[in-house]
mmCIF file with all atom_site columns, C-alpha atoms in Angstrom:
data_model
loop_
_atom_site.group_PDB
_atom_site.id
_atom_site.type_symbol
_atom_site.label_atom_id
_atom_site.label_alt_id
_atom_site.label_comp_id
_atom_site.label_asym_id
_atom_site.label_entity_id
_atom_site.label_seq_id
_atom_site.pdbx_PDB_ins_code
_atom_site.Cartn_x
_atom_site.Cartn_y
_atom_site.Cartn_z
_atom_site.occupancy
_atom_site.B_iso_or_equiv
_atom_site.pdbx_formal_charge
_atom_site.auth_seq_id
_atom_site.auth_comp_id
_atom_site.auth_asym_id
_atom_site.auth_atom_id
_atom_site.pdbx_PDB_model_num
ATOM 1  C CA . MET B 1 1  ? 239.694 -147.130 38.359 1.00 81.00 ? 1  MET B CA 1
ATOM 2  C CA . GLY B 1 2  ? 242.566 -148.556 36.502 1.00 82.00 ? 2  GLY B CA 1
ATOM 3  C CA . LYS B 1 3  ? 244.467 -148.361 33.134 1.00 84.00 ? 3  LYS B CA 1
ATOM 4  C CA . VAL B 1 4  ? 243.353 -148.986 29.568 1.00 89.00 ? 4  VAL B CA 1
ATOM 5  C CA . GLY B 1 5  ? 245.968 -151.067 27.738 1.00 81.00 ? 5  GLY B CA 1
ATOM 6  C CA . THR B 1 6  ? 244.345 -151.319 24.256 1.00 91.00 ? 6  THR B CA 1
ATOM 7  C CA . GLY B 1 7  ? 241.650 -149.997 22.168 1.00 90.00 ? 7  GLY B CA 1
ATOM 8  C CA . TRP B 1 8  ? 243.934 -147.307 20.265 1.00 87.00 ? 8  TRP B CA 1
ATOM 9  C CA . SER B 1 9  ? 246.394 -146.721 17.659 1.00 90.00 ? 9  SER B CA 1
ATOM 10 C CA . ARG B 1 10 ? 249.258 -144.390 17.174 1.00 93.00 ? 10 ARG B CA 1
ATOM 11 C CA . THR B 1 11 ? 247.099 -142.323 15.117 1.00 93.00 ? 11 THR B CA 1
ATOM 12 C CA . VAL B 1 12 ? 244.210 -142.491 17.935 1.00 91.00 ? 12 VAL B CA 1
ATOM 13 C CA . SER B 1 13 ? 246.708 -141.444 20.390 1.00 91.00 ? 13 SER B CA 1
ATOM 14 C CA . SER B 1 14 ? 248.023 -138.281 18.388 1.00 94.00 ? 14 SER B CA 1
ATOM 15 C CA . GLN B 1 15 ? 244.586 -137.340 17.945 1.00 92.00 ? 15 GLN B CA 1
ATOM 16 C CA . ILE B 1 16 ? 243.776 -137.312 21.655 1.00 91.00 ? 16 ILE B CA 1
ATOM 17 C CA . ARG B 1 17 ? 247.364 -135.738 22.332 1.00 92.00 ? 17 ARG B CA 1
ATOM 18 C CA . LYS B 1 18 ? 246.009 -132.717 20.218 1.00 94.00 ? 18 LYS B CA 1
ATOM 19 C CA . GLN B 1 19 ? 242.781 -132.748 22.024 1.00 93.00 ? 19 GLN B CA 1
ATOM 20 C CA . LEU B 1 20 ? 244.002 -132.672 25.357 1.00 93.00 ? 20 LEU B CA 1
ATOM 21 C CA . ASP B 1 21 ? 247.108 -129.880 24.478 1.00 95.00 ? 21 ASP B CA 1
ATOM 22 C CA . SER B 1 22 ? 244.106 -127.077 23.978 1.00 93.00 ? 22 SER B CA 1
ATOM 23 C CA . VAL B 1 23 ? 242.868 -127.504 27.232 1.00 94.00 ? 23 VAL B CA 1
ATOM 24 C CA . VAL B 1 24 ? 245.918 -127.591 29.332 1.00 95.00 ? 24 VAL B CA 1
ATOM 25 C CA . SER B 1 25 ? 245.615 -126.405 32.798 1.00 93.00 ? 25 SER B CA 1
ATOM 26 C CA . PRO B 1 26 ? 248.601 -124.717 34.947 1.00 89.00 ? 26 PRO B CA 1
ATOM 27 C CA . LYS B 1 27 ? 247.389 -126.743 38.015 1.00 86.00 ? 27 LYS B CA 1
ATOM 28 C CA . SER B 1 28 ? 245.506 -129.961 39.099 1.00 87.00 ? 28 SER B CA 1
ATOM 29 C CA . LYS B 1 29 ? 241.322 -129.681 39.247 1.00 83.00 ? 29 LYS B CA 1
ATOM 30 C CA . LEU B 1 30 ? 241.531 -132.594 41.508 1.00 85.00 ? 30 LEU B CA 1
ATOM 31 C CA . THR B 1 31 ? 239.774 -132.347 45.016 1.00 87.00 ? 31 THR B CA 1
ATOM 32 C CA . ARG B 1 32 ? 242.486 -134.525 46.664 1.00 87.00 ? 32 ARG B CA 1
ATOM 33 C CA . PRO B 1 33 ? 246.319 -133.822 45.781 1.00 83.00 ? 33 PRO B CA 1
ATOM 34 C CA . ILE B 1 34 ? 248.407 -136.449 44.083 1.00 85.00 ? 34 ILE B CA 1
ATOM 35 C CA . ARG B 1 35 ? 251.900 -136.286 43.705 1.00 86.00 ? 35 ARG B CA 1
ATOM 36 C CA . LYS B 1 36 ? 252.760 -136.404 39.698 1.00 84.00 ? 36 LYS B CA 1
ATOM 37 C CA . PRO B 1 37 ? 255.563 -134.365 39.240 1.00 85.00 ? 37 PRO B CA 1
ATOM 38 C CA . LYS B 1 38 ? 255.649 -135.037 35.495 1.00 88.00 ? 38 LYS B CA 1
ATOM 39 C CA . ALA B 1 39 ? 251.871 -135.011 35.179 1.00 89.00 ? 39 ALA B CA 1
ATOM 40 C CA . THR B 1 40 ? 250.463 -132.742 32.153 1.00 91.00 ? 40 THR B CA 1
ATOM 41 C CA . TRP B 1 41 ? 247.238 -131.193 34.251 1.00 91.00 ? 41 TRP B CA 1
ATOM 42 C CA . VAL B 1 42 ? 244.105 -130.393 31.717 1.00 92.00 ? 42 VAL B CA 1
ATOM 43 C CA . GLU B 1 43 ? 240.630 -129.036 32.352 1.00 91.00 ? 43 GLU B CA 1
ATOM 44 C CA . PRO B 1 44 ? 237.947 -131.723 32.444 1.00 88.00 ? 44 PRO B CA 1
ATOM 45 C CA . LYS B 1 45 ? 236.568 -130.984 29.138 1.00 92.00 ? 45 LYS B CA 1
ATOM 46 C CA . PHE B 1 46 ? 236.618 -134.419 27.727 1.00 92.00 ? 46 PHE B CA 1
ATOM 47 C CA . TYR B 1 47 ? 235.539 -138.158 28.762 1.00 90.00 ? 47 TYR B CA 1
ATOM 48 C CA . ALA B 1 48 ? 236.865 -141.493 27.929 1.00 91.00 ? 48 ALA B CA 1
ATOM 49 C CA . ASP B 1 49 ? 234.524 -144.123 26.828 1.00 93.00 ? 49 ASP B CA 1
ATOM 50 C CA . VAL B 1 50 ? 235.749 -147.126 28.018 1.00 94.00 ? 50 VAL B CA 1
ATOM 51 C CA . GLU B 1 51 ? 234.439 -150.993 27.509 1.00 95.00 ? 51 GLU B CA 1
ATOM 52 C CA . TYR B 1 52 ? 235.016 -153.396 30.406 1.00 95.00 ? 52 TYR B CA 1
ATOM 53 C CA . ARG B 1 53 ? 234.241 -156.986 31.412 1.00 95.00 ? 53 ARG B CA 1
ATOM 54 C CA . ASP B 1 54 ? 233.858 -156.700 35.261 1.00 95.00 ? 54 ASP B CA 1
ATOM 55 C CA . ILE B 1 55 ? 234.915 -154.568 38.397 1.00 95.00 ? 55 ILE B CA 1
ATOM 56 C CA . THR B 1 56 ? 237.452 -156.434 40.551 1.00 94.00 ? 56 THR B CA 1
ATOM 57 C CA . SER B 1 57 ? 237.280 -156.636 44.333 1.00 95.00 ? 57 SER B CA 1
ATOM 58 C CA . GLU B 1 58 ? 239.485 -153.801 44.456 1.00 93.00 ? 58 GLU B CA 1
ATOM 59 C CA . GLY B 1 59 ? 237.729 -151.471 42.441 1.00 92.00 ? 59 GLY B CA 1
ATOM 60 C CA . LEU B 1 60 ? 239.674 -151.751 39.256 1.00 93.00 ? 60 LEU B CA 1
ATOM 61 C CA . LEU B 1 61 ? 238.340 -152.391 35.742 1.00 93.00 ? 61 LEU B CA 1
ATOM 62 C CA . ARG B 1 62 ? 238.827 -155.647 34.578 1.00 93.00 ? 62 ARG B CA 1
ATOM 63 C CA . ALA B 1 63 ? 239.820 -156.353 30.650 1.00 93.00 ? 63 ALA B CA 1
ATOM 64 C CA . SER B 1 64 ? 239.384 -152.808 29.617 1.00 94.00 ? 64 SER B CA 1
ATOM 65 C CA . SER B 1 65 ? 239.350 -151.515 26.281 1.00 95.00 ? 65 SER B CA 1
ATOM 66 C CA . PHE B 1 66 ? 239.240 -147.647 25.062 1.00 94.00 ? 66 PHE B CA 1
ATOM 67 C CA . LYS B 1 67 ? 236.377 -146.764 22.762 1.00 95.00 ? 67 LYS B CA 1
ATOM 68 C CA . ARG B 1 68 ? 236.772 -142.723 21.975 1.00 92.00 ? 68 ARG B CA 1
ATOM 69 C CA . LEU B 1 69 ? 237.595 -139.488 23.672 1.00 91.00 ? 69 LEU B CA 1
ATOM 70 C CA . SER B 1 70 ? 234.131 -137.229 23.799 1.00 91.00 ? 70 SER B CA 1
ATOM 71 C CA . ARG B 1 71 ? 233.775 -133.677 24.506 1.00 88.00 ? 71 ARG B CA 1
ATOM 72 C CA . ASN B 1 72 ? 231.846 -132.894 27.647 1.00 82.00 ? 72 ASN B CA 1
ATOM 73 C CA . ASP B 1 73 ? 229.678 -129.885 26.585 1.00 73.00 ? 73 ASP B CA 1
ATOM 74 C CA . LYS B 1 74 ? 228.371 -129.339 30.263 1.00 65.00 ? 74 LYS B CA 1
ATOM 75 C CA . SER B 1 75 ? 231.832 -128.627 31.824 1.00 50.00 ? 75 SER B CA 1
#
């Protein structure tokens, strides 16, 4: 639904990377293929809490801000 351009620091970014590195997958888990040759795919074990003001007519988040990465214990 778009990109989140604010809400984290270098420290938080490093912590997120460490968490995601623990669940790297050899291939995408998406149902529809996307062409991203340099992508690093991960198992869907986390979700991002994102705050936003609105959703645009194109279905994108407006004024989005990252809050935290949480583990999805149901996956």
